[in-house]
């Protein structure tokens, strides 16, 4: 089982931005915890602030499942939506914060419709819960 974790725009700032919302751990620290938690599962991690690079990562993915936190791209990127729709690997949408308890614009996801499922609101554990959805199959 190989899983690809993709983080989008501003997620590289995790641990340094809005610590009350996203926590104090860096993305590298969170990724290390995820990999340790999922030992026995091959985990690959990719982050980009560039929409097209996220699309290319999706196009080139070679794995059994993708866990995607697209960050703010979630709310408006039809390009990422179409990239997800163009591949045959299931994608689970993830958000660390509970986007439904925040600003109105965060309640819209243009990618949910093409994702296998969505996990929101469990901080770094959102990634692990999303990964479990593949491991339970
Ligand atoms: C986020 C929620 C988004 O609304 C926001 O733009 C992010 C992070 C989350 O993980 O909670 O950058 O995807």
Short mmCIF file of N, CA and C and ligand atoms in Angstrom, two decimals:
data_model
loop_
_atom_site.label_atom_id
_atom_site.label_comp_id
_atom_site.label_asym_id
_atom_site.label_seq_id
_atom_site.Cartn_x
_atom_site.Cartn_y
_atom_site.Cartn_z
N UNK A 1 0.85 -1.20 0.00
CA UNK A 1 0.00 0.00 0.00
C UNK A 1 0.88 1.24 0.00
N UNK A 2 0.65 2.07 -0.99
CA UNK A 2 1.39 3.33 -1.04
C UNK A 2 0.41 4.50 -1.05
N UNK A 3 0.64 5.46 -0.19
CA UNK A 3 -0.22 6.64 -0.10
C UNK A 3 0.59 7.90 -0.39
N UNK A 4 -0.04 8.82 -1.11
CA UNK A 4 0.58 10.11 -1.41
C UNK A 4 -0.19 11.20 -0.67
N UNK A 5 0.53 11.99 0.12
CA UNK A 5 -0.05 13.11 0.86
C UNK A 5 0.33 14.39 0.13
N UNK A 6 -0.68 15.11 -0.33
CA UNK A 6 -0.42 16.37 -1.04
C UNK A 6 -0.97 17.53 -0.21
N UNK A 7 -0.12 18.50 0.04
CA UNK A 7 -0.56 19.72 0.74
C UNK A 7 -0.40 20.92 -0.19
N UNK A 8 -1.42 21.75 -0.21
CA UNK A 8 -1.44 22.89 -1.12
C UNK A 8 -0.98 24.17 -0.47
N UNK A 9 -1.54 25.23 -0.99
CA UNK A 9 -1.05 26.58 -0.71
C UNK A 9 -1.10 26.94 0.78
N UNK A 10 0.02 27.50 1.25
CA UNK A 10 0.21 27.98 2.63
C UNK A 10 0.40 26.87 3.67
N UNK A 11 0.24 25.63 3.27
CA UNK A 11 0.42 24.56 4.27
C UNK A 11 1.89 24.43 4.69
N UNK A 12 2.81 24.95 3.88
CA UNK A 12 4.22 24.99 4.29
C UNK A 12 4.42 25.92 5.51
N UNK A 13 3.45 26.77 5.78
CA UNK A 13 3.54 27.71 6.92
C UNK A 13 2.96 27.11 8.21
N UNK A 14 2.51 25.87 8.14
CA UNK A 14 1.94 25.22 9.32
C UNK A 14 2.97 25.23 10.45
N UNK A 15 2.51 25.59 11.63
CA UNK A 15 3.42 25.71 12.78
C UNK A 15 3.92 27.13 12.98
N UNK A 16 3.77 27.93 11.92
CA UNK A 16 4.21 29.33 11.99
C UNK A 16 3.03 30.28 11.78
N UNK A 17 1.93 29.83 11.20
CA UNK A 17 0.78 30.70 10.95
C UNK A 17 -0.40 30.25 11.80
N UNK A 18 -1.22 31.19 12.20
CA UNK A 18 -2.48 30.90 12.91
C UNK A 18 -2.38 29.66 13.79
N UNK A 19 -1.47 29.73 14.76
CA UNK A 19 -1.17 28.54 15.57
C UNK A 19 -2.40 28.03 16.34
N UNK A 20 -3.31 28.96 16.66
CA UNK A 20 -4.53 28.56 17.36
C UNK A 20 -5.44 27.71 16.49
N UNK A 21 -5.28 27.83 15.19
CA UNK A 21 -6.12 27.06 14.25
C UNK A 21 -5.40 25.80 13.79
N UNK A 22 -4.11 25.94 13.43
CA UNK A 22 -3.40 24.83 12.79
C UNK A 22 -2.33 24.18 13.66
N UNK A 23 -2.19 24.67 14.90
CA UNK A 23 -1.23 24.05 15.81
C UNK A 23 0.17 24.61 15.66
N UNK A 24 1.08 24.07 16.45
CA UNK A 24 2.44 24.61 16.53
C UNK A 24 3.47 23.72 15.83
N UNK A 25 3.05 22.56 15.39
CA UNK A 25 3.99 21.67 14.70
C UNK A 25 4.15 22.08 13.24
N UNK A 26 5.35 21.93 12.72
CA UNK A 26 5.58 22.21 11.30
C UNK A 26 5.02 21.07 10.45
N UNK A 27 4.90 21.34 9.16
CA UNK A 27 4.40 20.29 8.25
C UNK A 27 5.36 19.10 8.24
N UNK A 28 6.66 19.37 8.27
CA UNK A 28 7.64 18.27 8.31
C UNK A 28 7.44 17.41 9.56
N UNK A 29 7.19 18.06 10.69
CA UNK A 29 6.98 17.30 11.93
C UNK A 29 5.69 16.48 11.85
N UNK A 30 4.66 17.08 11.29
CA UNK A 30 3.39 16.35 11.14
C UNK A 30 3.58 15.16 10.19
N UNK A 31 4.28 15.39 9.08
CA UNK A 31 4.51 14.30 8.12
C UNK A 31 5.29 13.16 8.75
N UNK A 32 6.28 13.51 9.58
CA UNK A 32 7.08 12.47 10.25
C UNK A 32 6.18 11.65 11.18
N UNK A 33 5.26 12.33 11.87
CA UNK A 33 4.34 11.60 12.77
C UNK A 33 3.41 10.69 11.98
N UNK A 34 2.93 11.20 10.83
CA UNK A 34 2.04 10.39 9.99
C UNK A 34 2.78 9.13 9.54
N UNK A 35 4.00 9.30 9.03
CA UNK A 35 4.78 8.16 8.54
C UNK A 35 5.03 7.16 9.66
N UNK A 36 5.32 7.66 10.87
CA UNK A 36 5.58 6.77 12.00
C UNK A 36 4.31 6.01 12.38
N UNK A 37 3.18 6.73 12.33
CA UNK A 37 1.90 6.12 12.68
C UNK A 37 1.50 5.03 11.68
N UNK A 38 1.87 5.26 10.42
CA UNK A 38 1.43 4.35 9.35
C UNK A 38 2.54 3.39 8.93
N UNK A 39 3.39 3.02 9.88
CA UNK A 39 4.53 2.19 9.49
C UNK A 39 4.03 0.89 8.86
N UNK A 40 4.72 0.50 7.80
CA UNK A 40 4.23 -0.63 7.00
C UNK A 40 3.53 -0.15 5.75
N UNK A 41 3.16 1.12 5.75
CA UNK A 41 2.55 1.74 4.58
C UNK A 41 3.56 2.72 3.99
N UNK A 42 3.78 2.62 2.68
CA UNK A 42 4.71 3.56 2.05
C UNK A 42 4.04 4.93 1.94
N UNK A 43 4.68 5.94 2.48
CA UNK A 43 4.09 7.29 2.46
C UNK A 43 5.00 8.25 1.69
N UNK A 44 4.39 8.98 0.77
CA UNK A 44 5.14 10.01 0.03
C UNK A 44 4.47 11.34 0.32
N UNK A 45 5.27 12.41 0.46
CA UNK A 45 4.73 13.71 0.83
C UNK A 45 5.14 14.76 -0.20
N UNK A 46 4.18 15.61 -0.56
CA UNK A 46 4.45 16.68 -1.53
C UNK A 46 3.68 17.91 -1.09
N UNK A 47 4.35 19.06 -1.17
CA UNK A 47 3.66 20.33 -0.88
C UNK A 47 4.04 21.35 -1.94
N UNK A 48 3.06 22.13 -2.35
CA UNK A 48 3.35 23.24 -3.27
C UNK A 48 2.35 24.36 -3.05
N UNK A 49 2.84 25.58 -3.27
CA UNK A 49 1.97 26.76 -3.24
C UNK A 49 1.45 27.08 -4.63
N UNK A 50 1.83 26.26 -5.61
CA UNK A 50 1.51 26.55 -7.01
C UNK A 50 0.44 25.58 -7.51
N UNK A 51 -0.68 26.14 -7.92
CA UNK A 51 -1.84 25.34 -8.32
C UNK A 51 -1.48 24.29 -9.38
N UNK A 52 -0.75 24.73 -10.41
CA UNK A 52 -0.41 23.81 -11.51
C UNK A 52 0.48 22.66 -11.05
N UNK A 53 1.32 22.92 -10.05
CA UNK A 53 2.18 21.84 -9.54
C UNK A 53 1.36 20.79 -8.79
N UNK A 54 0.29 21.24 -8.15
CA UNK A 54 -0.61 20.28 -7.50
C UNK A 54 -1.27 19.41 -8.57
N UNK A 55 -1.71 20.06 -9.65
CA UNK A 55 -2.34 19.30 -10.75
C UNK A 55 -1.35 18.28 -11.31
N UNK A 56 -0.11 18.70 -11.53
CA UNK A 56 0.90 17.79 -12.10
C UNK A 56 1.18 16.64 -11.14
N UNK A 57 1.24 16.93 -9.85
CA UNK A 57 1.46 15.86 -8.86
C UNK A 57 0.32 14.84 -8.91
N UNK A 58 -0.89 15.34 -9.11
CA UNK A 58 -2.04 14.43 -9.22
C UNK A 58 -1.93 13.60 -10.51
N UNK A 59 -1.61 14.27 -11.62
CA UNK A 59 -1.49 13.55 -12.91
C UNK A 59 -0.45 12.45 -12.84
N UNK A 60 0.68 12.74 -12.15
CA UNK A 60 1.83 11.82 -12.15
C UNK A 60 1.79 10.82 -10.99
N UNK A 61 0.77 10.89 -10.18
CA UNK A 61 0.73 10.04 -8.99
C UNK A 61 0.74 8.56 -9.37
N UNK A 62 1.52 7.81 -8.62
CA UNK A 62 1.57 6.36 -8.79
C UNK A 62 1.46 5.77 -7.39
N UNK A 63 0.25 5.51 -6.97
CA UNK A 63 0.01 5.06 -5.59
C UNK A 63 -1.41 4.49 -5.51
N UNK A 64 -1.74 4.00 -4.32
CA UNK A 64 -3.07 3.39 -4.14
C UNK A 64 -4.12 4.40 -3.68
N UNK A 65 -3.67 5.49 -3.08
CA UNK A 65 -4.61 6.49 -2.60
C UNK A 65 -3.90 7.80 -2.35
N UNK A 66 -4.68 8.88 -2.46
CA UNK A 66 -4.12 10.23 -2.27
C UNK A 66 -4.91 10.92 -1.17
N UNK A 67 -4.17 11.56 -0.25
CA UNK A 67 -4.77 12.38 0.79
C UNK A 67 -4.40 13.82 0.44
N UNK A 68 -5.41 14.64 0.20
CA UNK A 68 -5.17 15.99 -0.33
C UNK A 68 -5.73 17.06 0.60
N UNK A 69 -4.84 17.90 1.12
CA UNK A 69 -5.27 19.14 1.76
C UNK A 69 -4.88 20.25 0.80
N UNK A 70 -5.83 20.72 0.04
CA UNK A 70 -5.54 21.72 -1.00
C UNK A 70 -5.47 23.13 -0.43
N UNK A 71 -5.67 23.29 0.89
CA UNK A 71 -5.66 24.64 1.47
C UNK A 71 -6.74 25.48 0.81
N UNK A 72 -6.46 26.76 0.63
CA UNK A 72 -7.47 27.66 0.08
C UNK A 72 -7.85 27.31 -1.36
N UNK A 73 -6.99 26.56 -2.07
CA UNK A 73 -7.37 26.12 -3.42
C UNK A 73 -8.69 25.34 -3.41
N UNK A 74 -8.94 24.68 -2.28
CA UNK A 74 -10.17 23.90 -2.11
C UNK A 74 -11.40 24.68 -2.53
N UNK A 75 -11.37 25.97 -2.19
CA UNK A 75 -12.59 26.77 -2.28
C UNK A 75 -12.85 27.34 -3.67
N UNK A 76 -11.85 27.25 -4.56
CA UNK A 76 -12.08 27.87 -5.89
C UNK A 76 -11.33 27.24 -7.05
N UNK A 77 -10.51 26.21 -6.81
CA UNK A 77 -9.69 25.73 -7.93
C UNK A 77 -10.39 24.65 -8.76
N UNK A 78 -10.97 25.10 -9.88
CA UNK A 78 -11.56 24.14 -10.81
C UNK A 78 -10.47 23.34 -11.50
N UNK A 79 -9.25 23.89 -11.57
CA UNK A 79 -8.14 23.15 -12.19
C UNK A 79 -7.79 21.92 -11.35
N UNK A 80 -7.73 22.09 -10.03
CA UNK A 80 -7.44 20.93 -9.18
C UNK A 80 -8.63 19.97 -9.20
N UNK A 81 -9.82 20.50 -9.21
CA UNK A 81 -11.01 19.64 -9.31
C UNK A 81 -10.93 18.76 -10.55
N UNK A 82 -10.59 19.36 -11.70
CA UNK A 82 -10.52 18.60 -12.95
C UNK A 82 -9.35 17.62 -12.94
N UNK A 83 -8.25 17.99 -12.29
CA UNK A 83 -7.10 17.07 -12.20
C UNK A 83 -7.49 15.83 -11.39
N UNK A 84 -8.23 16.03 -10.30
CA UNK A 84 -8.70 14.88 -9.50
C UNK A 84 -9.61 14.00 -10.36
N UNK A 85 -10.50 14.65 -11.10
CA UNK A 85 -11.45 13.90 -11.93
C UNK A 85 -10.74 13.16 -13.06
N UNK A 86 -9.54 13.59 -13.43
CA UNK A 86 -8.86 13.00 -14.59
C UNK A 86 -8.04 11.76 -14.24
N UNK A 87 -7.92 11.43 -12.96
CA UNK A 87 -7.11 10.27 -12.59
C UNK A 87 -8.00 9.17 -12.00
N UNK A 88 -7.44 7.97 -11.96
CA UNK A 88 -8.23 6.84 -11.46
C UNK A 88 -7.85 6.42 -10.05
N UNK A 89 -7.10 7.25 -9.37
CA UNK A 89 -6.70 6.96 -7.99
C UNK A 89 -7.66 7.73 -7.07
N UNK A 90 -8.23 7.04 -6.06
CA UNK A 90 -9.14 7.77 -5.15
C UNK A 90 -8.41 8.83 -4.33
N UNK A 91 -9.09 9.97 -4.18
CA UNK A 91 -8.53 11.11 -3.42
C UNK A 91 -9.46 11.39 -2.24
N UNK A 92 -8.89 11.48 -1.05
CA UNK A 92 -9.65 11.90 0.12
C UNK A 92 -9.25 13.34 0.46
N UNK A 93 -10.25 14.20 0.55
CA UNK A 93 -10.05 15.62 0.89
C UNK A 93 -9.88 15.75 2.40
N UNK A 94 -8.92 16.54 2.80
CA UNK A 94 -8.63 16.71 4.22
C UNK A 94 -8.52 18.20 4.56
N UNK A 95 -9.01 18.55 5.75
CA UNK A 95 -8.75 19.87 6.33
C UNK A 95 -8.45 19.68 7.80
N UNK A 96 -7.41 20.35 8.26
CA UNK A 96 -7.07 20.26 9.68
C UNK A 96 -8.12 20.96 10.54
N UNK A 97 -8.55 22.14 10.09
CA UNK A 97 -9.56 22.87 10.86
C UNK A 97 -10.96 22.41 10.44
N UNK A 98 -11.94 22.71 11.30
CA UNK A 98 -13.33 22.42 10.93
C UNK A 98 -13.83 23.61 10.09
N UNK A 99 -13.71 23.44 8.77
CA UNK A 99 -14.03 24.55 7.86
C UNK A 99 -15.50 24.99 7.98
N UNK A 100 -16.34 24.12 8.53
CA UNK A 100 -17.77 24.47 8.65
C UNK A 100 -18.05 25.36 9.86
N UNK A 101 -17.06 25.52 10.71
CA UNK A 101 -17.21 26.41 11.88
C UNK A 101 -16.45 27.71 11.67
N UNK A 102 -16.04 27.99 10.44
CA UNK A 102 -15.22 29.18 10.17
C UNK A 102 -15.95 30.12 9.20
N UNK A 103 -15.19 30.90 8.45
CA UNK A 103 -15.79 31.89 7.55
C UNK A 103 -16.65 31.19 6.47
N UNK A 104 -17.63 31.94 5.96
CA UNK A 104 -18.55 31.40 4.95
C UNK A 104 -17.82 30.80 3.76
N UNK A 105 -16.79 31.51 3.27
CA UNK A 105 -16.15 31.04 2.03
C UNK A 105 -15.52 29.66 2.19
N UNK A 106 -15.18 29.29 3.43
CA UNK A 106 -14.55 27.98 3.64
C UNK A 106 -15.56 26.84 3.58
N UNK A 107 -16.85 27.18 3.60
CA UNK A 107 -17.88 26.13 3.56
C UNK A 107 -18.09 25.58 2.16
N UNK A 108 -17.51 26.27 1.17
CA UNK A 108 -17.62 25.78 -0.21
C UNK A 108 -16.34 25.04 -0.58
N UNK A 109 -16.52 23.81 -1.05
CA UNK A 109 -15.39 23.07 -1.63
C UNK A 109 -15.77 22.70 -3.05
N UNK A 110 -14.92 23.10 -4.00
CA UNK A 110 -15.21 22.73 -5.39
C UNK A 110 -14.59 21.37 -5.73
N UNK A 111 -13.89 20.77 -4.75
CA UNK A 111 -13.27 19.46 -5.03
C UNK A 111 -14.02 18.29 -4.40
N UNK A 112 -14.86 18.56 -3.40
CA UNK A 112 -15.54 17.46 -2.68
C UNK A 112 -16.26 16.50 -3.63
N UNK A 113 -16.90 17.09 -4.63
CA UNK A 113 -17.73 16.32 -5.56
C UNK A 113 -16.94 15.22 -6.28
N UNK A 114 -15.63 15.43 -6.45
CA UNK A 114 -14.82 14.44 -7.18
C UNK A 114 -13.90 13.64 -6.24
N UNK A 115 -14.07 13.85 -4.95
CA UNK A 115 -13.26 13.11 -3.97
C UNK A 115 -14.06 11.93 -3.43
N UNK A 116 -13.32 10.92 -2.95
CA UNK A 116 -13.97 9.74 -2.38
C UNK A 116 -14.65 10.06 -1.06
N UNK A 117 -14.11 11.03 -0.33
CA UNK A 117 -14.66 11.42 0.96
C UNK A 117 -13.90 12.61 1.49
N UNK A 118 -14.37 13.10 2.63
CA UNK A 118 -13.77 14.31 3.22
C UNK A 118 -13.63 14.14 4.73
N UNK A 119 -12.48 14.53 5.26
CA UNK A 119 -12.26 14.53 6.72
C UNK A 119 -11.88 15.94 7.13
N UNK A 120 -12.62 16.51 8.06
CA UNK A 120 -12.32 17.89 8.49
C UNK A 120 -12.31 17.97 10.02
N UNK A 121 -11.44 18.85 10.53
CA UNK A 121 -11.58 19.29 11.91
C UNK A 121 -10.79 18.56 12.97
N UNK A 122 -9.94 17.62 12.60
CA UNK A 122 -9.20 16.84 13.59
C UNK A 122 -7.71 17.18 13.62
N UNK A 123 -7.37 18.38 13.20
CA UNK A 123 -5.96 18.79 13.22
C UNK A 123 -5.12 17.84 12.38
N UNK A 124 -3.90 17.57 12.87
CA UNK A 124 -3.01 16.68 12.12
C UNK A 124 -3.62 15.28 11.98
N UNK A 125 -4.48 14.90 12.93
CA UNK A 125 -5.09 13.57 12.85
C UNK A 125 -6.06 13.43 11.68
N UNK A 126 -6.47 14.55 11.08
CA UNK A 126 -7.31 14.46 9.88
C UNK A 126 -6.59 13.65 8.80
N UNK A 127 -5.26 13.84 8.70
CA UNK A 127 -4.49 13.11 7.68
C UNK A 127 -4.49 11.60 7.98
N UNK A 128 -4.31 11.28 9.26
CA UNK A 128 -4.24 9.86 9.65
C UNK A 128 -5.60 9.19 9.47
N UNK A 129 -6.66 9.91 9.83
CA UNK A 129 -8.01 9.36 9.65
C UNK A 129 -8.31 9.12 8.18
N UNK A 130 -7.85 10.04 7.33
CA UNK A 130 -8.06 9.88 5.88
C UNK A 130 -7.28 8.68 5.39
N UNK A 131 -6.05 8.52 5.88
CA UNK A 131 -5.24 7.37 5.47
C UNK A 131 -5.91 6.06 5.90
N UNK A 132 -6.50 6.07 7.08
CA UNK A 132 -7.19 4.86 7.57
C UNK A 132 -8.29 4.43 6.62
N UNK A 133 -8.91 5.37 5.94
CA UNK A 133 -10.00 5.00 5.02
C UNK A 133 -9.50 4.10 3.92
N UNK A 134 -8.22 4.22 3.56
CA UNK A 134 -7.64 3.30 2.56
C UNK A 134 -7.23 1.99 3.20
N UNK A 135 -6.72 2.07 4.43
CA UNK A 135 -6.19 0.86 5.08
C UNK A 135 -7.31 -0.06 5.53
N UNK A 136 -8.50 0.48 5.78
CA UNK A 136 -9.63 -0.33 6.24
C UNK A 136 -10.26 -1.13 5.11
N UNK A 137 -9.89 -0.76 3.86
CA UNK A 137 -10.55 -1.42 2.72
C UNK A 137 -10.08 -2.85 2.57
C1 LIG B 1 -7.33 24.25 5.48
C2 LIG B 1 -8.61 25.10 5.50
C3 LIG B 1 -8.60 26.09 4.37
O1 LIG B 1 -9.78 26.88 4.38
C4 LIG B 1 -7.41 27.02 4.49
O2 LIG B 1 -7.36 27.91 3.41
C5 LIG B 1 -6.12 26.32 4.68
C6 LIG B 1 -6.09 25.12 5.50
C7 LIG B 1 -7.26 23.33 6.70
O3 LIG B 1 -6.41 22.41 6.69
O4 LIG B 1 -8.01 23.49 7.66
O5 LIG B 1 -5.08 26.77 4.21
O6 LIG B 1 -7.33 23.46 4.33
#
